[in-house]
Amino acid sequence: MPDSALHLIETWLAANAPRILHESLNPGASEEVLAALEKAVGRPLPDDYKTLYRWHNGLDEEAENFGNFAYGLSFLPLEEVTANVHSRKQDAEAFPLARTAAEVRADNVLNPYWVSLGFDGSHAWLHVDLDPTPAGTYGQVIFLDEVEETAFLVASSVTSFLSDFARDLQQGLYSLNPDALEEDDNEFLAPDAIIDLVNRDATTRWQAASRF
């Protein structure tokens, strides 16, 4: 379970980005909201995914401090995640991806069993994958670039994903975006170039993972 990683993340945010912790993050999700998502998906949600959302139900986009989360992406509230699931299930036509890692199915960029976790506001997503290939793991975290029609593995589980985030925070691989601080006094996390998922071709961490 991800409790130790969540404690480390919360401790770092309290010391370095308290407005993200106290203003940007929503309160924890209720069991009713989690159950509604699970019903919409039609498959069990991983326990560590539910633990994450019991901690905080994503980010409040209306908050005075417009914050973000791991890899500089958003952290989607469950109401938005559930709406995404319904939208994907209503789209009957499958659109295959051009390139995927061995752990990720390539048959549909709108796979309804990819449960949203993070978004860059444009075309890049983090999903919790409830429909992996035999080479993958149920509940793995994947990165999807809709423009490049590419998807690859980020972490084998939500627990591993959060552990990576906690470690990167402690190792100084995140800072507060100076422009956001100067212009709006806004705390917004900027990932170091070596771990930046969206600009992965220039990173050391994701070059190999995203080339197949």
PDB file of C-alpha atoms in Angstrom:
ATOM      1  CA  MET A   1       0.000   0.000   0.000  1.00  0.00           C
ATOM      2  CA  PRO A   2       1.180   3.567  -0.718  1.00  0.00           C
ATOM      3  CA  ASP A   3       0.754   5.037   2.772  1.00  0.00           C
ATOM      4  CA  SER A   4       4.474   5.621   3.386  1.00  0.00           C
ATOM      5  CA  ALA A   5       4.917   7.339   0.014  1.00  0.00           C
ATOM      6  CA  LEU A   6       1.874   9.537   0.615  1.00  0.00           C
ATOM      7  CA  HIS A   7       3.286  10.545   3.997  1.00  0.00           C
ATOM      8  CA  LEU A   8       6.585  11.555   2.375  1.00  0.00           C
ATOM      9  CA  ILE A   9       4.778  13.483  -0.370  1.00  0.00           C
ATOM     10  CA  GLU A  10       2.631  15.307   2.162  1.00  0.00           C
ATOM     11  CA  THR A  11       5.665  16.152   4.297  1.00  0.00           C
ATOM     12  CA  TRP A  12       7.541  17.575   1.292  1.00  0.00           C
ATOM     13  CA  LEU A  13       4.546  19.610   0.144  1.00  0.00           C
ATOM     14  CA  ALA A  14       4.009  20.989   3.655  1.00  0.00           C
ATOM     15  CA  ALA A  15       7.606  22.228   3.730  1.00  0.00           C
ATOM     16  CA  ASN A  16       8.033  23.355   0.121  1.00  0.00           C
ATOM     17  CA  ALA A  17       4.619  23.896  -1.485  1.00  0.00           C
ATOM     18  CA  PRO A  18       2.058  24.380   1.309  1.00  0.00           C
ATOM     19  CA  ARG A  19      -0.457  26.082  -0.961  1.00  0.00           C
ATOM     20  CA  ILE A  20      -0.657  22.954  -3.126  1.00  0.00           C
ATOM     21  CA  LEU A  21      -1.257  20.842  -0.035  1.00  0.00           C
ATOM     22  CA  HIS A  22      -3.739  23.119   1.714  1.00  0.00           C
ATOM     23  CA  GLU A  23      -5.443  24.944  -1.160  1.00  0.00           C
ATOM     24  CA  SER A  24      -5.057  22.999  -4.398  1.00  0.00           C
ATOM     25  CA  LEU A  25      -5.735  19.441  -3.249  1.00  0.00           C
ATOM     26  CA  ASN A  26      -9.354  18.440  -2.661  1.00  0.00           C
ATOM     27  CA  PRO A  27     -10.405  16.582   0.491  1.00  0.00           C
ATOM     28  CA  GLY A  28     -10.405  12.801   0.245  1.00  0.00           C
ATOM     29  CA  ALA A  29     -13.009  11.041  -1.901  1.00  0.00           C
ATOM     30  CA  SER A  30     -16.004   9.379  -0.310  1.00  0.00           C
ATOM     31  CA  GLU A  31     -16.666   5.661  -0.630  1.00  0.00           C
ATOM     32  CA  GLU A  32     -19.775   6.526  -2.663  1.00  0.00           C
ATOM     33  CA  VAL A  33     -17.745   8.380  -5.264  1.00  0.00           C
ATOM     34  CA  LEU A  34     -15.214   5.551  -5.466  1.00  0.00           C
ATOM     35  CA  ALA A  35     -18.034   3.016  -5.838  1.00  0.00           C
ATOM     36  CA  ALA A  36     -19.596   5.088  -8.632  1.00  0.00           C
ATOM     37  CA  LEU A  37     -16.333   5.024 -10.572  1.00  0.00           C
ATOM     38  CA  GLU A  38     -15.885   1.291 -10.038  1.00  0.00           C
ATOM     39  CA  LYS A  39     -19.428   0.684 -11.290  1.00  0.00           C
ATOM     40  CA  ALA A  40     -18.826   2.857 -14.351  1.00  0.00           C
ATOM     41  CA  VAL A  41     -15.592   1.024 -15.197  1.00  0.00           C
ATOM     42  CA  GLY A  42     -17.039  -2.436 -14.591  1.00  0.00           C
ATOM     43  CA  ARG A  43     -13.766  -3.774 -13.199  1.00  0.00           C
ATOM     44  CA  PRO A  44     -12.234  -3.622  -9.689  1.00  0.00           C
ATOM     45  CA  LEU A  45     -10.230  -0.530  -8.893  1.00  0.00           C
ATOM     46  CA  PRO A  46      -6.784  -1.362  -7.451  1.00  0.00           C
ATOM     47  CA  ASP A  47      -6.583  -0.893  -3.691  1.00  0.00           C
ATOM     48  CA  ASP A  48      -3.667   1.533  -3.980  1.00  0.00           C
ATOM     49  CA  TYR A  49      -5.603   3.698  -6.442  1.00  0.00           C
ATOM     50  CA  LYS A  50      -8.461   3.896  -3.940  1.00  0.00           C
ATOM     51  CA  THR A  51      -6.021   4.699  -1.122  1.00  0.00           C
ATOM     52  CA  LEU A  52      -4.606   7.589  -3.165  1.00  0.00           C
ATOM     53  CA  TYR A  53      -8.063   9.064  -3.697  1.00  0.00           C
ATOM     54  CA  ARG A  54      -9.092   8.587  -0.101  1.00  0.00           C
ATOM     55  CA  TRP A  55      -6.050  10.753   0.706  1.00  0.00           C
ATOM     56  CA  HIS A  56      -7.076  13.530  -1.698  1.00  0.00           C
ATOM     57  CA  ASN A  57      -9.655  13.531  -4.475  1.00  0.00           C
ATOM     58  CA  GLY A  58      -7.445  15.187  -7.055  1.00  0.00           C
ATOM     59  CA  LEU A  59      -6.906  18.899  -7.522  1.00  0.00           C
ATOM     60  CA  ASP A  60      -9.430  21.703  -7.351  1.00  0.00           C
ATOM     61  CA  GLU A  61      -9.127  23.607 -10.636  1.00  0.00           C
ATOM     62  CA  GLU A  62     -11.074  26.506  -9.126  1.00  0.00           C
ATOM     63  CA  ALA A  63      -8.664  26.938  -6.212  1.00  0.00           C
ATOM     64  CA  GLU A  64      -6.828  30.233  -5.876  1.00  0.00           C
ATOM     65  CA  ASN A  65      -3.539  28.320  -6.155  1.00  0.00           C
ATOM     66  CA  PHE A  66      -3.543  26.419  -9.447  1.00  0.00           C
ATOM     67  CA  GLY A  67      -1.366  23.474  -8.463  1.00  0.00           C
ATOM     68  CA  ASN A  68      -0.258  20.237 -10.061  1.00  0.00           C
ATOM     69  CA  PHE A  69       1.197  16.859  -9.083  1.00  0.00           C
ATOM     70  CA  ALA A  70       3.633  14.198 -10.264  1.00  0.00           C
ATOM     71  CA  TYR A  71       5.629  14.925 -13.437  1.00  0.00           C
ATOM     72  CA  GLY A  72       4.045  18.389 -13.516  1.00  0.00           C
ATOM     73  CA  LEU A  73       0.691  16.953 -14.599  1.00  0.00           C
ATOM     74  CA  SER A  74      -2.705  17.502 -13.063  1.00  0.00           C
ATOM     75  CA  PHE A  75      -4.240  15.083 -10.545  1.00  0.00           C
ATOM     76  CA  LEU A  76      -7.785  14.497 -11.775  1.00  0.00           C
ATOM     77  CA  PRO A  77     -10.728  14.389  -9.335  1.00  0.00           C
ATOM     78  CA  LEU A  78     -12.861  11.244  -9.469  1.00  0.00           C
ATOM     79  CA  GLU A  79     -15.908  13.046 -10.835  1.00  0.00           C
ATOM     80  CA  GLU A  80     -13.861  13.959 -13.915  1.00  0.00           C
ATOM     81  CA  VAL A  81     -12.359  10.477 -14.098  1.00  0.00           C
ATOM     82  CA  THR A  82     -15.838   8.922 -14.056  1.00  0.00           C
ATOM     83  CA  ALA A  83     -17.047  11.289 -16.777  1.00  0.00           C
ATOM     84  CA  ASN A  84     -14.044  10.279 -18.900  1.00  0.00           C
ATOM     85  CA  VAL A  85     -14.916   6.605 -18.464  1.00  0.00           C
ATOM     86  CA  HIS A  86     -18.506   7.178 -19.575  1.00  0.00           C
ATOM     87  CA  SER A  87     -17.299   9.172 -22.578  1.00  0.00           C
ATOM     88  CA  ARG A  88     -14.865   6.466 -23.630  1.00  0.00           C
ATOM     89  CA  LYS A  89     -17.483   3.730 -23.309  1.00  0.00           C
ATOM     90  CA  GLN A  90     -19.885   5.666 -25.531  1.00  0.00           C
ATOM     91  CA  ASP A  91     -17.326   5.879 -28.339  1.00  0.00           C
ATOM     92  CA  ALA A  92     -17.920   2.656 -30.231  1.00  0.00           C
ATOM     93  CA  GLU A  93     -15.158   3.129 -32.799  1.00  0.00           C
ATOM     94  CA  ALA A  94     -11.672   1.978 -31.799  1.00  0.00           C
ATOM     95  CA  PHE A  95      -8.642   3.997 -32.854  1.00  0.00           C
ATOM     96  CA  PRO A  96      -5.405   1.979 -32.647  1.00  0.00           C
ATOM     97  CA  LEU A  97      -2.164   3.482 -31.449  1.00  0.00           C
ATOM     98  CA  ALA A  98       0.886   3.633 -33.674  1.00  0.00           C
ATOM     99  CA  ARG A  99       3.363   2.528 -30.987  1.00  0.00           C
ATOM    100  CA  THR A 100       3.012   0.933 -27.585  1.00  0.00           C
ATOM    101  CA  ALA A 101       5.244  -0.857 -25.124  1.00  0.00           C
ATOM    102  CA  ALA A 102       4.794  -4.614 -24.755  1.00  0.00           C
ATOM    103  CA  GLU A 103       2.771  -4.144 -21.552  1.00  0.00           C
ATOM    104  CA  VAL A 104       0.187  -1.854 -23.176  1.00  0.00           C
ATOM    105  CA  ARG A 105      -2.625  -2.760 -25.580  1.00  0.00           C
ATOM    106  CA  ALA A 106      -2.458  -0.919 -28.898  1.00  0.00           C
ATOM    107  CA  ASP A 107      -5.985  -1.514 -30.178  1.00  0.00           C
ATOM    108  CA  ASN A 108      -7.740   1.616 -28.875  1.00  0.00           C
ATOM    109  CA  VAL A 109      -6.470   5.031 -27.813  1.00  0.00           C
ATOM    110  CA  LEU A 110      -9.823   5.451 -26.022  1.00  0.00           C
ATOM    111  CA  ASN A 111      -9.638   2.176 -24.095  1.00  0.00           C
ATOM    112  CA  PRO A 112     -12.488   2.428 -21.516  1.00  0.00           C
ATOM    113  CA  TYR A 113     -10.446   0.443 -19.001  1.00  0.00           C
ATOM    114  CA  TRP A 114      -7.720   3.073 -18.865  1.00  0.00           C
ATOM    115  CA  VAL A 115      -8.723   5.006 -15.755  1.00  0.00           C
ATOM    116  CA  SER A 116      -7.453   8.571 -15.834  1.00  0.00           C
ATOM    117  CA  LEU A 117      -5.039   9.846 -13.216  1.00  0.00           C
ATOM    118  CA  GLY A 118      -3.196  12.853 -14.670  1.00  0.00           C
ATOM    119  CA  PHE A 119      -3.437  15.189 -17.676  1.00  0.00           C
ATOM    120  CA  ASP A 120      -1.268  17.946 -19.164  1.00  0.00           C
ATOM    121  CA  GLY A 121      -4.262  19.983 -20.339  1.00  0.00           C
ATOM    122  CA  SER A 122      -3.587  19.192 -23.984  1.00  0.00           C
ATOM    123  CA  HIS A 123      -2.875  15.681 -25.248  1.00  0.00           C
ATOM    124  CA  ALA A 124      -0.847  13.745 -22.683  1.00  0.00           C
ATOM    125  CA  TRP A 125      -2.389  11.506 -20.025  1.00  0.00           C
ATOM    126  CA  LEU A 126      -1.478   9.283 -17.121  1.00  0.00           C
ATOM    127  CA  HIS A 127      -3.822   6.303 -16.859  1.00  0.00           C
ATOM    128  CA  VAL A 128      -4.191   3.387 -14.487  1.00  0.00           C
ATOM    129  CA  ASP A 129      -4.425   0.426 -16.847  1.00  0.00           C
ATOM    130  CA  LEU A 130      -7.088  -2.182 -16.037  1.00  0.00           C
ATOM    131  CA  ASP A 131      -6.655  -3.907 -19.399  1.00  0.00           C
ATOM    132  CA  PRO A 132      -2.951  -4.735 -19.758  1.00  0.00           C
ATOM    133  CA  THR A 133      -1.438  -7.217 -22.169  1.00  0.00           C
ATOM    134  CA  PRO A 134      -0.172 -10.536 -20.758  1.00  0.00           C
ATOM    135  CA  ALA A 135       3.232  -8.853 -20.408  1.00  0.00           C
ATOM    136  CA  GLY A 136       1.771  -6.130 -18.186  1.00  0.00           C
ATOM    137  CA  THR A 137       0.258  -5.880 -14.706  1.00  0.00           C
ATOM    138  CA  TYR A 138      -3.312  -5.038 -13.737  1.00  0.00           C
ATOM    139  CA  GLY A 139      -3.261  -1.550 -12.249  1.00  0.00           C
ATOM    140  CA  GLN A 140      -0.033  -0.458 -13.942  1.00  0.00           C
ATOM    141  CA  VAL A 141       0.405   3.260 -14.654  1.00  0.00           C
ATOM    142  CA  ILE A 142       0.891   4.208 -18.296  1.00  0.00           C
ATOM    143  CA  PHE A 143       1.614   7.417 -20.187  1.00  0.00           C
ATOM    144  CA  LEU A 144      -0.420   8.164 -23.318  1.00  0.00           C
ATOM    145  CA  ASP A 145       0.469  10.780 -25.920  1.00  0.00           C
ATOM    146  CA  GLU A 146      -2.609  11.128 -28.130  1.00  0.00           C
ATOM    147  CA  VAL A 147      -0.876  13.248 -30.768  1.00  0.00           C
ATOM    148  CA  GLU A 148       1.992  10.823 -31.264  1.00  0.00           C
ATOM    149  CA  GLU A 149      -0.351   7.831 -30.745  1.00  0.00           C
ATOM    150  CA  THR A 150       2.143   6.378 -28.297  1.00  0.00           C
ATOM    151  CA  ALA A 151       1.747   4.708 -24.895  1.00  0.00           C
ATOM    152  CA  PHE A 152       4.311   3.204 -22.547  1.00  0.00           C
ATOM    153  CA  LEU A 153       4.759   1.968 -18.994  1.00  0.00           C
ATOM    154  CA  VAL A 154       5.516   4.499 -16.239  1.00  0.00           C
ATOM    155  CA  ALA A 155       5.153   2.288 -13.151  1.00  0.00           C
ATOM    156  CA  SER A 156       3.995  -1.246 -12.368  1.00  0.00           C
ATOM    157  CA  SER A 157       1.402   0.056  -9.883  1.00  0.00           C
ATOM    158  CA  VAL A 158       0.040   3.221  -8.280  1.00  0.00           C
ATOM    159  CA  THR A 159       2.160   2.389  -5.230  1.00  0.00           C
ATOM    160  CA  SER A 160       5.307   2.316  -7.364  1.00  0.00           C
ATOM    161  CA  PHE A 161       4.261   5.522  -9.117  1.00  0.00           C
ATOM    162  CA  LEU A 162       3.828   7.346  -5.800  1.00  0.00           C
ATOM    163  CA  SER A 163       7.082   5.928  -4.436  1.00  0.00           C
ATOM    164  CA  ASP A 164       8.892   7.318  -7.486  1.00  0.00           C
ATOM    165  CA  PHE A 165       7.244  10.711  -6.953  1.00  0.00           C
ATOM    166  CA  ALA A 166       8.192  10.779  -3.264  1.00  0.00           C
ATOM    167  CA  ARG A 167      11.798   9.816  -4.040  1.00  0.00           C
ATOM    168  CA  ASP A 168      12.093  12.422  -6.788  1.00  0.00           C
ATOM    169  CA  LEU A 169      10.775  15.131  -4.466  1.00  0.00           C
ATOM    170  CA  GLN A 170      13.309  14.198  -1.799  1.00  0.00           C
ATOM    171  CA  GLN A 171      16.137  14.106  -4.342  1.00  0.00           C
ATOM    172  CA  GLY A 172      15.462  17.663  -5.466  1.00  0.00           C
ATOM    173  CA  LEU A 173      14.031  16.791  -8.875  1.00  0.00           C
ATOM    174  CA  TYR A 174      11.114  19.201  -8.429  1.00  0.00           C
ATOM    175  CA  SER A 175      11.128  22.946  -7.902  1.00  0.00           C
ATOM    176  CA  LEU A 176       8.488  25.675  -7.930  1.00  0.00           C
ATOM    177  CA  ASN A 177       8.015  27.303 -11.314  1.00  0.00           C
ATOM    178  CA  PRO A 178       9.631  30.755 -10.896  1.00  0.00           C
ATOM    179  CA  ASP A 179       7.355  32.484 -13.433  1.00  0.00           C
ATOM    180  CA  ALA A 180       4.216  31.257 -11.648  1.00  0.00           C
ATOM    181  CA  LEU A 181       5.624  32.436  -8.344  1.00  0.00           C
ATOM    182  CA  GLU A 182       6.594  35.848  -9.663  1.00  0.00           C
ATOM    183  CA  GLU A 183       3.462  36.580 -11.676  1.00  0.00           C
ATOM    184  CA  ASP A 184       0.696  35.091  -9.520  1.00  0.00           C
ATOM    185  CA  ASP A 185       2.376  33.918  -6.304  1.00  0.00           C
ATOM    186  CA  ASN A 186       1.266  30.496  -7.525  1.00  0.00           C
ATOM    187  CA  GLU A 187       2.943  27.277  -6.384  1.00  0.00           C
ATOM    188  CA  PHE A 188       3.283  25.038  -9.444  1.00  0.00           C
ATOM    189  CA  LEU A 189       5.686  22.102  -9.566  1.00  0.00           C
ATOM    190  CA  ALA A 190       8.316  22.002 -12.293  1.00  0.00           C
ATOM    191  CA  PRO A 191       9.907  18.561 -12.838  1.00  0.00           C
ATOM    192  CA  ASP A 192      13.601  18.421 -13.630  1.00  0.00           C
ATOM    193  CA  ALA A 193      14.372  17.852 -17.305  1.00  0.00           C
ATOM    194  CA  ILE A 194      15.746  14.370 -16.613  1.00  0.00           C
ATOM    195  CA  ILE A 195      12.312  13.091 -15.490  1.00  0.00           C
ATOM    196  CA  ASP A 196       9.933  15.208 -17.607  1.00  0.00           C
ATOM    197  CA  LEU A 197       7.386  12.811 -19.133  1.00  0.00           C
ATOM    198  CA  VAL A 198       5.845  15.246 -21.587  1.00  0.00           C
ATOM    199  CA  ASN A 199       9.267  16.175 -23.018  1.00  0.00           C
ATOM    200  CA  ARG A 200      10.472  12.608 -22.697  1.00  0.00           C
ATOM    201  CA  ASP A 201      12.799  12.545 -25.724  1.00  0.00           C
ATOM    202  CA  ALA A 202      15.165  14.864 -23.865  1.00  0.00           C
ATOM    203  CA  THR A 203      15.157  12.880 -20.616  1.00  0.00           C
ATOM    204  CA  THR A 204      17.430  10.180 -19.314  1.00  0.00           C
ATOM    205  CA  ARG A 205      14.628   8.334 -17.502  1.00  0.00           C
ATOM    206  CA  TRP A 206      12.140   7.920 -20.356  1.00  0.00           C
ATOM    207  CA  GLN A 207      14.224   7.694 -23.512  1.00  0.00           C
ATOM    208  CA  ALA A 208      14.467   3.918 -23.398  1.00  0.00           C
ATOM    209  CA  ALA A 209      10.935   3.359 -22.092  1.00  0.00           C
ATOM    210  CA  SER A 210       9.377   5.350 -24.928  1.00  0.00           C
ATOM    211  CA  ARG A 211      11.402   3.824 -27.779  1.00  0.00           C
ATOM    212  CA  PHE A 212      10.174   0.471 -29.038  1.00  0.00           C
TER     213      PHE A 212
END
